[in-house]
Each structure stands twice: as C-alpha cells, then as structure tokens.
PDB file of C-alpha atoms in Angstrom:
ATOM      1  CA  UNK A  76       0.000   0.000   0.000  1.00  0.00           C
ATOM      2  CA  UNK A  77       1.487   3.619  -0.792  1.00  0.00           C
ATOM      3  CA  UNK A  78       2.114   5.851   2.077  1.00  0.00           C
ATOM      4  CA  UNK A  79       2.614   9.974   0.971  1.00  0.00           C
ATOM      5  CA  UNK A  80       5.402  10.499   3.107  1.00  0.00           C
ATOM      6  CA  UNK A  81       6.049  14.174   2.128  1.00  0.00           C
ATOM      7  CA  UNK A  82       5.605  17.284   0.105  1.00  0.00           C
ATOM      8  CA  UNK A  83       8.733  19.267  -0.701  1.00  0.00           C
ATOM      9  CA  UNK A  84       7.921  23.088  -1.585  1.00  0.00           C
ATOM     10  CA  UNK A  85      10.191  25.401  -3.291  1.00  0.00           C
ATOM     11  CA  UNK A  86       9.047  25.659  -7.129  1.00  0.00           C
ATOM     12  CA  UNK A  87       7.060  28.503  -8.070  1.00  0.00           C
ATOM     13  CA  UNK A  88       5.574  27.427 -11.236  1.00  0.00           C
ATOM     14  CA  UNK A  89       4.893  24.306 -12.694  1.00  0.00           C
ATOM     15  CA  UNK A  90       7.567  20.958 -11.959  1.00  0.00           C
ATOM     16  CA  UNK A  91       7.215  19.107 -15.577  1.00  0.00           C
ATOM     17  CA  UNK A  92      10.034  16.822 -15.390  1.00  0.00           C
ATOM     18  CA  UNK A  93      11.919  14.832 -12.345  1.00  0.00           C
ATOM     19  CA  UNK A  94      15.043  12.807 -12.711  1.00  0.00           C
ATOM     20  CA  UNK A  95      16.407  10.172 -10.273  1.00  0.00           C
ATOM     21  CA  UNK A  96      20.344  10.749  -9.277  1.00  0.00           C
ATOM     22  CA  UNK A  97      22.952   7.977  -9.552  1.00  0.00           C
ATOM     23  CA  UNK A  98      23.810   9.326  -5.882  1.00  0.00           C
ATOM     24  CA  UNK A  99      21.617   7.466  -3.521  1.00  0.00           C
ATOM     25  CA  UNK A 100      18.571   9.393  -1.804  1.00  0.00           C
ATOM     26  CA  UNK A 101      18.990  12.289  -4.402  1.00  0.00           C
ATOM     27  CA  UNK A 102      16.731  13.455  -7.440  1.00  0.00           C
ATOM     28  CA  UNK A 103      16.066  16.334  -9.565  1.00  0.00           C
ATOM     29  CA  UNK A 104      13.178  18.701 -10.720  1.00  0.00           C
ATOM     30  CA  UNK A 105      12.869  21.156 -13.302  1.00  0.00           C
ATOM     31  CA  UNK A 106      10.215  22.780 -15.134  1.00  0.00           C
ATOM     32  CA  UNK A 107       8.485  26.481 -15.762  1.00  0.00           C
ATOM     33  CA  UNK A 108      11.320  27.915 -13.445  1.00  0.00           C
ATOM     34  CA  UNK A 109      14.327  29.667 -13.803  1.00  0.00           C
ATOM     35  CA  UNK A 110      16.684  26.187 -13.062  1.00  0.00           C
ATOM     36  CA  UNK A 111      17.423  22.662 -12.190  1.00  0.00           C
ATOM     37  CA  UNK A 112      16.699  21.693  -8.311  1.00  0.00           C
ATOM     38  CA  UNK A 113      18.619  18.969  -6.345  1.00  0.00           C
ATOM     39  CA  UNK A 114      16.418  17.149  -3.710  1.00  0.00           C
ATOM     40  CA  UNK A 115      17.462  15.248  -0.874  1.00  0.00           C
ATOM     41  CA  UNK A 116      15.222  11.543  -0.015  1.00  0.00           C
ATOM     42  CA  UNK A 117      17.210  11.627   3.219  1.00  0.00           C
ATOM     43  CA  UNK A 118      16.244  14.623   4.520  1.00  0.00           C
ATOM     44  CA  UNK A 119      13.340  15.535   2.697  1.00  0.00           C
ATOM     45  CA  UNK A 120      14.472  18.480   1.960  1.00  0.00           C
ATOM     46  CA  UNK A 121      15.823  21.060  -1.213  1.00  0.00           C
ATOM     47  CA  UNK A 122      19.537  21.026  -1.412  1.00  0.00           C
ATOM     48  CA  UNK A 123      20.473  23.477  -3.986  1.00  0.00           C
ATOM     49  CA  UNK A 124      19.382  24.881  -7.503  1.00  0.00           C
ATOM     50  CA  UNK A 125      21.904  22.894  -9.830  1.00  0.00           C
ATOM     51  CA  UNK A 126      22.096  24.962 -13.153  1.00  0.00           C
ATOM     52  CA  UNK A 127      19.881  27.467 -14.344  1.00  0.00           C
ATOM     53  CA  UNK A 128      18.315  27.074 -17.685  1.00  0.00           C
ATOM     54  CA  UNK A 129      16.951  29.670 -20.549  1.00  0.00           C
ATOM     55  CA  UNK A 130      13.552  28.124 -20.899  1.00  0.00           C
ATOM     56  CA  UNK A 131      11.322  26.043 -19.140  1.00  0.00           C
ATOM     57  CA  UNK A 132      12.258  22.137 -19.282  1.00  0.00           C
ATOM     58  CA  UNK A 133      10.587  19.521 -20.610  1.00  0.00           C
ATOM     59  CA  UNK A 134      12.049  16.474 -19.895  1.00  0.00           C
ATOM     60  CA  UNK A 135      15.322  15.313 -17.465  1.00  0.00           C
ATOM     61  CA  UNK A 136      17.531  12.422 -17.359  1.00  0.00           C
ATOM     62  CA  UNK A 137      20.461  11.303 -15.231  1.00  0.00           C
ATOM     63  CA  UNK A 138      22.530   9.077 -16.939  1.00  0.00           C
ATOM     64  CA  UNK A 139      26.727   8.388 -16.069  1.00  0.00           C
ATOM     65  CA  UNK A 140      26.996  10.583 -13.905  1.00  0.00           C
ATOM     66  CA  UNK A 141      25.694  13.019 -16.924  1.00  0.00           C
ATOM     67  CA  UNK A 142      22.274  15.193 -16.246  1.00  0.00           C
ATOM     68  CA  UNK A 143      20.545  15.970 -20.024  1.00  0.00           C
ATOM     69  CA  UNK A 144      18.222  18.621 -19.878  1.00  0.00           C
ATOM     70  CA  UNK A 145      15.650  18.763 -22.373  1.00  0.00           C
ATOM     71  CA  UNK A 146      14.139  23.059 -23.297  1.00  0.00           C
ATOM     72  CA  UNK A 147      11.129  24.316 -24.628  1.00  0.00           C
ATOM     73  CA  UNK A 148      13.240  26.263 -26.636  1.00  0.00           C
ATOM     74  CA  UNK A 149      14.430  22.871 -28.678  1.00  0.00           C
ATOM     75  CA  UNK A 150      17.860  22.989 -26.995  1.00  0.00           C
ATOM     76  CA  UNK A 151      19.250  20.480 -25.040  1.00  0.00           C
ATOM     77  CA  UNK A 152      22.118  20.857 -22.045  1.00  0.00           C
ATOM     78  CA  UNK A 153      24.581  18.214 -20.688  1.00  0.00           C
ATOM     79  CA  UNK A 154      25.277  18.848 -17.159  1.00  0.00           C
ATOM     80  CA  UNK A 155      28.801  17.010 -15.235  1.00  0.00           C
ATOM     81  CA  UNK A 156      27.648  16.061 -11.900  1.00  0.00           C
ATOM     82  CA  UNK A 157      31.406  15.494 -11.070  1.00  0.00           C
ATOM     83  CA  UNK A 158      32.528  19.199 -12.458  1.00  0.00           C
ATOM     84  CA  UNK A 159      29.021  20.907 -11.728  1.00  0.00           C
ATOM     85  CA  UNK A 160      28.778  22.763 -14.828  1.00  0.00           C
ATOM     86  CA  UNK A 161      27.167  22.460 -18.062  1.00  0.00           C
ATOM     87  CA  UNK A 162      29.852  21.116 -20.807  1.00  0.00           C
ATOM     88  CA  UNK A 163      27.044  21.037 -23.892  1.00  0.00           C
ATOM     89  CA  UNK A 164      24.344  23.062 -25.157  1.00  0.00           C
ATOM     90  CA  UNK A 165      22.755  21.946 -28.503  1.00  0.00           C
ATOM     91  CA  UNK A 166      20.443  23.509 -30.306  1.00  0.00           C
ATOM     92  CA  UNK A 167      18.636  20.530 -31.205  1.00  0.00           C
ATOM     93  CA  UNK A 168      15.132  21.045 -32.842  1.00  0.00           C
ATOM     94  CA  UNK A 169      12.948  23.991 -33.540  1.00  0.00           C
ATOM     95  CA  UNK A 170      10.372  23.113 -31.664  1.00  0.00           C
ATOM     96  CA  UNK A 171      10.550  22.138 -27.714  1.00  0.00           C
ATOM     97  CA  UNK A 172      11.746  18.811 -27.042  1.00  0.00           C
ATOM     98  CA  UNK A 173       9.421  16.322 -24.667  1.00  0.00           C
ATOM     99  CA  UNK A 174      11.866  13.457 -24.052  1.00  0.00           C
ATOM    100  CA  UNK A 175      14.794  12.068 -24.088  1.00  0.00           C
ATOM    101  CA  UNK A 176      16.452   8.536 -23.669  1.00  0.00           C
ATOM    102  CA  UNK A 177      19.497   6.884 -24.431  1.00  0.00           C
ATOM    103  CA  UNK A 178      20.684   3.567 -26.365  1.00  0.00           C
ATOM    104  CA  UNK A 179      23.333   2.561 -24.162  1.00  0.00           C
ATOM    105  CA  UNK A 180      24.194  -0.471 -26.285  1.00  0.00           C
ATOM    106  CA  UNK A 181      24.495   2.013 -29.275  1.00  0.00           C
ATOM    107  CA  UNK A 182      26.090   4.553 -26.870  1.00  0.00           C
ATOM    108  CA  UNK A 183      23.548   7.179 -28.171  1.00  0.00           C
ATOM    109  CA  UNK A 184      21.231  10.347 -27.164  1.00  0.00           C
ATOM    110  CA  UNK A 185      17.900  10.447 -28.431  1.00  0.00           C
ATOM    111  CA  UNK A 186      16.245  13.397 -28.837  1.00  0.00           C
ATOM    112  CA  UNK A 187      12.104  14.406 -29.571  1.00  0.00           C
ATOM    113  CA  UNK A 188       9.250  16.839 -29.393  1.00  0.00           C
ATOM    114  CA  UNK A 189       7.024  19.252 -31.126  1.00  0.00           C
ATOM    115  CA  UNK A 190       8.329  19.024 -34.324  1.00  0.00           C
ATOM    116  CA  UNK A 191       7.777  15.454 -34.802  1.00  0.00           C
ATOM    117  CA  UNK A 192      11.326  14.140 -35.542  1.00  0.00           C
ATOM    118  CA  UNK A 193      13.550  12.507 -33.813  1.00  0.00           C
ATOM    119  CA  UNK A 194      17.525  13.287 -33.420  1.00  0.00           C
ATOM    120  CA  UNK A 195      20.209  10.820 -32.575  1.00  0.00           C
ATOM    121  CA  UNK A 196      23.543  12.554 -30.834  1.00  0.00           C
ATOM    122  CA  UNK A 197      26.677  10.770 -30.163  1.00  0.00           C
ATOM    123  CA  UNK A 198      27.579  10.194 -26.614  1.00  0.00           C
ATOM    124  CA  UNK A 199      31.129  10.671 -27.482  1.00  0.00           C
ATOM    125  CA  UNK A 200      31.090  14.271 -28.530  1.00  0.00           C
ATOM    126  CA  UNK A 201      27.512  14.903 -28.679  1.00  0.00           C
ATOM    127  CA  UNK A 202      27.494  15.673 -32.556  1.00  0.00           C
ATOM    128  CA  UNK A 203      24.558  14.729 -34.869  1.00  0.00           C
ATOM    129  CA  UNK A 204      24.774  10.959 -36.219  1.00  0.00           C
ATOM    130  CA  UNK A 205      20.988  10.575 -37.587  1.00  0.00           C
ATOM    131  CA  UNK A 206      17.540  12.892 -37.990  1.00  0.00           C
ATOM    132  CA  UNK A 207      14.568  10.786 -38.797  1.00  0.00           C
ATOM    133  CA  UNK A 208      10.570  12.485 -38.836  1.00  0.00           C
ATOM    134  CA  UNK A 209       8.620   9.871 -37.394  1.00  0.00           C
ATOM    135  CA  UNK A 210       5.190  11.820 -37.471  1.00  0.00           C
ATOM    136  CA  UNK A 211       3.850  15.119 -38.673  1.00  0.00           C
ATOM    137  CA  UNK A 212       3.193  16.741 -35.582  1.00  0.00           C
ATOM    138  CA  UNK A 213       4.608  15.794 -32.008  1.00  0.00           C
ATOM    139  CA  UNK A 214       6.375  12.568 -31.148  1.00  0.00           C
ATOM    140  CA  UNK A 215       5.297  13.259 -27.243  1.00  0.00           C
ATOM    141  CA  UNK A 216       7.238  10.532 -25.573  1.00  0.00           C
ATOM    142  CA  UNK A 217       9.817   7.649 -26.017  1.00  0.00           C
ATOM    143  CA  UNK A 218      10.134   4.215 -24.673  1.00  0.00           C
ATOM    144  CA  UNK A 219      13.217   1.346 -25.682  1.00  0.00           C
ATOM    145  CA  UNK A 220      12.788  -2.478 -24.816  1.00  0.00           C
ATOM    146  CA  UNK A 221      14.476  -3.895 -22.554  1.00  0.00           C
ATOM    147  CA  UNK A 222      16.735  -5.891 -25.052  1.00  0.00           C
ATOM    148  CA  UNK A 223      17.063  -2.532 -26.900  1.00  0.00           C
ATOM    149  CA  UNK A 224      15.968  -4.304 -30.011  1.00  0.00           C
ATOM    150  CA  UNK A 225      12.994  -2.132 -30.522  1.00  0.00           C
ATOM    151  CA  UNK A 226      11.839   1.318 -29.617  1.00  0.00           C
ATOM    152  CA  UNK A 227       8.760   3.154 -29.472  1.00  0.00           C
ATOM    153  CA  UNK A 228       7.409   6.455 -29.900  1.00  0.00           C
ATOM    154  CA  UNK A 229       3.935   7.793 -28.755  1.00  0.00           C
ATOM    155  CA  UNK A 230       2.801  10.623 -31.287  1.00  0.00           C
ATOM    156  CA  UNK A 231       0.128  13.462 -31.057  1.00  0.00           C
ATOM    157  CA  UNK A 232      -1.743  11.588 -34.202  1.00  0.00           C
ATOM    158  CA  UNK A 233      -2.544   8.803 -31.478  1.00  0.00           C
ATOM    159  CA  UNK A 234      -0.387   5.963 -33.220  1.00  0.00           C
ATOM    160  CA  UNK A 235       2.399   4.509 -31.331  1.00  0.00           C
ATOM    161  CA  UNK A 236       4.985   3.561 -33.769  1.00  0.00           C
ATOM    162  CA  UNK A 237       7.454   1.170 -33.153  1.00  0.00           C
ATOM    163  CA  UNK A 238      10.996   1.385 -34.801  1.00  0.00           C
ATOM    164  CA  UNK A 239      13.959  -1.219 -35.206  1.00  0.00           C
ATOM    165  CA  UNK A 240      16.319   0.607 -32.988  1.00  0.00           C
ATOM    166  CA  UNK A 241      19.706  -1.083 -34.845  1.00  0.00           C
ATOM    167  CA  UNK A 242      19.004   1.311 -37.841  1.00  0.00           C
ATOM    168  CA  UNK A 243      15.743   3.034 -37.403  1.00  0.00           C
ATOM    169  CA  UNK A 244      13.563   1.691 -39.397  1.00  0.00           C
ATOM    170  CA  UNK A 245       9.626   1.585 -39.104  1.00  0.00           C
ATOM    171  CA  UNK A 246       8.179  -1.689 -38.182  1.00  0.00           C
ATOM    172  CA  UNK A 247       4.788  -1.608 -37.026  1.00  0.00           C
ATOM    173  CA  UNK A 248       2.185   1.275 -35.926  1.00  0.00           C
ATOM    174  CA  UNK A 249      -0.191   0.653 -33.338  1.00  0.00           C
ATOM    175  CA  UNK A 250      -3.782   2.069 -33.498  1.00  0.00           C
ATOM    176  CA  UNK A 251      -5.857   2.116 -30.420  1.00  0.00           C
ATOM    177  CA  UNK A 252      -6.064   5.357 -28.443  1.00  0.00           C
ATOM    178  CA  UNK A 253      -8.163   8.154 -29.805  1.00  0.00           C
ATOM    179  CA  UNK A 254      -6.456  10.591 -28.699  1.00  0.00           C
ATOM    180  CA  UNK A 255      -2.734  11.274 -28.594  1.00  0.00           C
ATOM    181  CA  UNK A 256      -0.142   9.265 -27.136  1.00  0.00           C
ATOM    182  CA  UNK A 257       1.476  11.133 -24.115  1.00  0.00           C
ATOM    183  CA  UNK A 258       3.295   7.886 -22.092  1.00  0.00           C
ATOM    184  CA  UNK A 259       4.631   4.652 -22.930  1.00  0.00           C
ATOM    185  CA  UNK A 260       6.728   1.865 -20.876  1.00  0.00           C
ATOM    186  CA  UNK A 261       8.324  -1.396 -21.616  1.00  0.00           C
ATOM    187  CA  UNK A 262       7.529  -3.624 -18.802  1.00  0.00           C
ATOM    188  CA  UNK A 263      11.250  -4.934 -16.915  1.00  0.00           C
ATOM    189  CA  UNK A 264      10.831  -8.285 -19.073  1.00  0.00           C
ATOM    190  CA  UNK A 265       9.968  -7.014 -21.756  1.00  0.00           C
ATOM    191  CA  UNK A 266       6.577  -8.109 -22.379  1.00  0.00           C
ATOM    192  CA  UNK A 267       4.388  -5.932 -22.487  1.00  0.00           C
ATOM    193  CA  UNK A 268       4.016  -2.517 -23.486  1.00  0.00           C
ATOM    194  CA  UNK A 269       2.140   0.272 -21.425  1.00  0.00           C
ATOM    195  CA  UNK A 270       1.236   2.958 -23.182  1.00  0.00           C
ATOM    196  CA  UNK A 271      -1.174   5.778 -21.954  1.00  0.00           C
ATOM    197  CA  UNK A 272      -2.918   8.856 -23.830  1.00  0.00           C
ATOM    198  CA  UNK A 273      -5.153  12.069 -23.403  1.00  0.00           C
ATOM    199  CA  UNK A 274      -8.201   9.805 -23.681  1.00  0.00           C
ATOM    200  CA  UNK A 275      -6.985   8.918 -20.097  1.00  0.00           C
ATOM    201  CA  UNK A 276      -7.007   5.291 -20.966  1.00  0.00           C
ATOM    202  CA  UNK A 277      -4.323   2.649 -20.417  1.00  0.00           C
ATOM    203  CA  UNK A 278      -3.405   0.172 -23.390  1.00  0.00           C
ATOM    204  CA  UNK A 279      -1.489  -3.068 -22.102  1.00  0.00           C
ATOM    205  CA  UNK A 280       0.421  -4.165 -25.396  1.00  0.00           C
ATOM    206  CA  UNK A 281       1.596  -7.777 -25.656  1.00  0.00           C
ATOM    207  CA  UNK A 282       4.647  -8.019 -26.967  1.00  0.00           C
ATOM    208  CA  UNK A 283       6.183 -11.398 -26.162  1.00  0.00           C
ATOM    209  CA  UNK A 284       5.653 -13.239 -29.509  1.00  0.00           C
ATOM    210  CA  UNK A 285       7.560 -13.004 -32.558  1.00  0.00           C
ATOM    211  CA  UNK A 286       8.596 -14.261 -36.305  1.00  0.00           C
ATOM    212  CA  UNK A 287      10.811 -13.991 -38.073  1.00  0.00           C
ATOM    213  CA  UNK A 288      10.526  -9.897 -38.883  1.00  0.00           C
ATOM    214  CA  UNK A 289      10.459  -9.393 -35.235  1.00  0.00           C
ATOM    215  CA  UNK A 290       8.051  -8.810 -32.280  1.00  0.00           C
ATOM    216  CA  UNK A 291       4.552  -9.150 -33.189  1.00  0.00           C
ATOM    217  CA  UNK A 292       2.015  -6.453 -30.812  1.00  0.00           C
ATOM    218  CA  UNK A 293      -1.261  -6.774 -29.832  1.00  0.00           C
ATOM    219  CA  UNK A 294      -3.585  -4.760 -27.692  1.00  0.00           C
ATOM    220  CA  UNK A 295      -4.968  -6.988 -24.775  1.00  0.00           C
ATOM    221  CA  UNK A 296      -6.129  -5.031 -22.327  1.00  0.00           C
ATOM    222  CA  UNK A 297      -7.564  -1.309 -21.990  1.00  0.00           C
ATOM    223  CA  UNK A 298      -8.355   0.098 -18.745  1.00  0.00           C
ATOM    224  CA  UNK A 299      -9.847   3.072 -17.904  1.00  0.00           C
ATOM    225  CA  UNK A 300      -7.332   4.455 -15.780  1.00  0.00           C
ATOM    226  CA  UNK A 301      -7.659   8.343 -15.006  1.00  0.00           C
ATOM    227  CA  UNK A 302     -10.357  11.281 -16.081  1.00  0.00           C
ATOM    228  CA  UNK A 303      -7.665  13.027 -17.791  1.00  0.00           C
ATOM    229  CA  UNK A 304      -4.434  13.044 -19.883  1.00  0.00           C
ATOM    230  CA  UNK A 305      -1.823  10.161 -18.567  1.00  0.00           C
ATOM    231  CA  UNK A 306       1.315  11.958 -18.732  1.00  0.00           C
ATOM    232  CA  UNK A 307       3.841   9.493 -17.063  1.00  0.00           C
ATOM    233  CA  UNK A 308       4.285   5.180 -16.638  1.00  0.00           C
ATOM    234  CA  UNK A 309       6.647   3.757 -14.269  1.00  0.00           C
ATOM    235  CA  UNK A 310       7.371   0.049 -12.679  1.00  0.00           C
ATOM    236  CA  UNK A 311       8.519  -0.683  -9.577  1.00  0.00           C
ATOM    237  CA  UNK A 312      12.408  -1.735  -8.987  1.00  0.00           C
ATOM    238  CA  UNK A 313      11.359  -4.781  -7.269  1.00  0.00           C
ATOM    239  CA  UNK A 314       7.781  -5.109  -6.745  1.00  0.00           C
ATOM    240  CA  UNK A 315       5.098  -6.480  -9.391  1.00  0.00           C
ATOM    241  CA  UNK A 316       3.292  -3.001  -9.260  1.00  0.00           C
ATOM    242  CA  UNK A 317       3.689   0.123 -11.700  1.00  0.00           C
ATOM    243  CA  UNK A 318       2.222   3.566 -11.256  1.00  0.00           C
ATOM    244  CA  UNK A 319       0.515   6.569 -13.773  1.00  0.00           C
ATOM    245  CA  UNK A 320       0.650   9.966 -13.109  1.00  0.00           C
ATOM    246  CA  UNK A 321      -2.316  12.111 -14.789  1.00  0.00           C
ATOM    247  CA  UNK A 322      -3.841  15.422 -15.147  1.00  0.00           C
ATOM    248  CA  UNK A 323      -6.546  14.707 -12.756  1.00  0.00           C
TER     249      UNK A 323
END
C-alpha cells in the first residue's frame, strides 16, 4: 500500500520533469522555473538549484553521472555532476523537445518533441549521427525495450509507432487510443508494453511473440485508468506493481 510520506515546496511554477540521481537518496526537478533543483530523499528536503536554464524544461535524465536537460526552446544541455557545470548546449530542434532517452548499447542520445522528428547525438562528442521524422506533428514521448531491439514512440496523431532501434527503421504502428499518445513503458521483461494517452485510458500491449521480422504487438487489455491526460508510466524496482501519473 502507498504511504505519501512528504511534500517538498520550493518551485514557483509548474515541476514538468523529475530525474532520479545515480547518488543514492537524491533526485532532480525542473520545469516552468528559472533552473534545475537537487532534492534530498534523506532529509526531505531542497539542497540546492543545480544549473539554471533559458527556458522552461521539458524532460530530465540522469545518466553516467551526466544530467541531459531537455528546453522548450528545442535545446538540449549536458550537465557534469562530477565538475558541476554544463559542458554542452545543442540547439537541437525547432520546436521544444518532450523526451529524451538513451541507447546505451548504441552509446547514443535520443532526442524528440514538437516538431515530430527525432535526433540521434553521439555520446562521445555529442554531434549529430541521424535525424529521422517519425510523425507530422509531435512525437510526445519515447520508450526502448528492454533488449534494446525495438523502440517506441507515442505521437500526437494517437499511433504509437514502433521502430527497429539497430538502424531506425519503421516496423509496425499501433492504433488504439483516440487521442494522442502522451506515455509509454516497456515492462522490466519485456513483455508488455504500457502505453497511456489524453483519452486517459491505459493500453497493455503484448509483446512477447515473434517471427521472423520481429516482435509481433497486440492490444490486450484497456483500462480506464484516469479522467484526464496520462502523462507518465513507471514500474517498480522490485515489486510487481507500476504507477501513472495524470492530469486529474
């Protein structure tokens, strides 16, 4: 059974995006303010504001001791946690960018939002190494199997579309929201997908059978899981649970 525990105060405008630290008992929030806030799970309590940013941010994500930071303004920002300053800014899309995730086996940044396509950076140095469009309009969110065989991409147009993530290739869309797409989530083993829209309904996507093209999905389950938009999926480390975060 969940237990709130407690409320930390301190942003002034809306928190869009939270990140959990490599350090132990430490995560990160960002959004319509002025910067990037450390938080302490130890002492329930803010810490410090880590960087300050130039627009409002969309999306964070810790990652080697690395914090990317993902603007309305289309730019992205690589913070060092171990020199505490920012070492990249890209200017990455028009448009703002919604998420961002990495293919560690490919030792890559991936990049999307409002414009609909998506950008892959190099780890390395950061530099451009592929642009794809994957819809017309926004690609809201992005989600990479477990096996980082596949990956998937919730768009505005309400399709999910699912790419081959050795060379980016489409391999299957996925009707069944009416809405758009705003969440999505590999289960831990890989077999199922979660995905979760404006229509405020879940989609459980089996994804455990395959030929010899790949993974085959199928929609087996909708529930009706919120009254509004479902903006964020995520599974338990350790438990057979997973929670949704909505509008409502």
């Amino acid at each position: 059974m969940l237990k709130h525990l407690h409320i930390f105060p301190g942003h002034q405008n809306p928190v869009y995006a939270l990140a959990n630290a490599d350090e132990k008992d430490i995560f990160y929030s960002a959004g319509n303010d002025k910067g990037v806030v450390e938080w302490s799970l130890d002492s329930m309590a803010f810490v410090k504001v880590k960087t300050p940013v130039q627009s409002s941010v969309y999306s964070l994500l810790s990652y080697n001791n690395l914090l990317f930071i993902g603007e309305r303004s289309g730019a992205f920002s690589v913070y060092d946690l171990t020199k505490q300053e920012i070492i990249k800014r890209v200017n990455a899309h028009l448009k703002p960018i919604f998420d961002i995730q990495i293919a560690k086996s490919k030792n890559e940044l991936l990049t999307t939002g409002e414009d609909g396509s998506v950008a892959v950076w190099s780890l390395n140095d950061y530099s451009e190494i592929y642009r794809f469009q994957v819809a017309y309009d926004t690609v809201r969110c992005i989600a990479i199997s477990p096996d980082e065989t596949e990956i998937a991409f919730g768009c505005k147009d309400h399709l999910i579309r699912i790419y081959n993530l050795a060379d980016y290739s489409l391999k299957q869309a996925l009707e069944g929201h009416s809405l758009p797409v705003t969440s999505l989530a590999y289960h831990p083993t890989g077999k199922y997908l979660i995905s979760g829209s404006r229509d405020a309904q879940l989609k459980i996507w089996n994804c455990s059978q395959r030929d010899a093209y790949g993974t085959n999905y199928e929609l087996v389950q909708t529930i009706p899981a919120h009254m509004f938009t479902i903006y964020n999926i995520v599974f338990h480390p350790t438990l057979p649970y997973f929670a949704t975060s909505s509008q409502d």
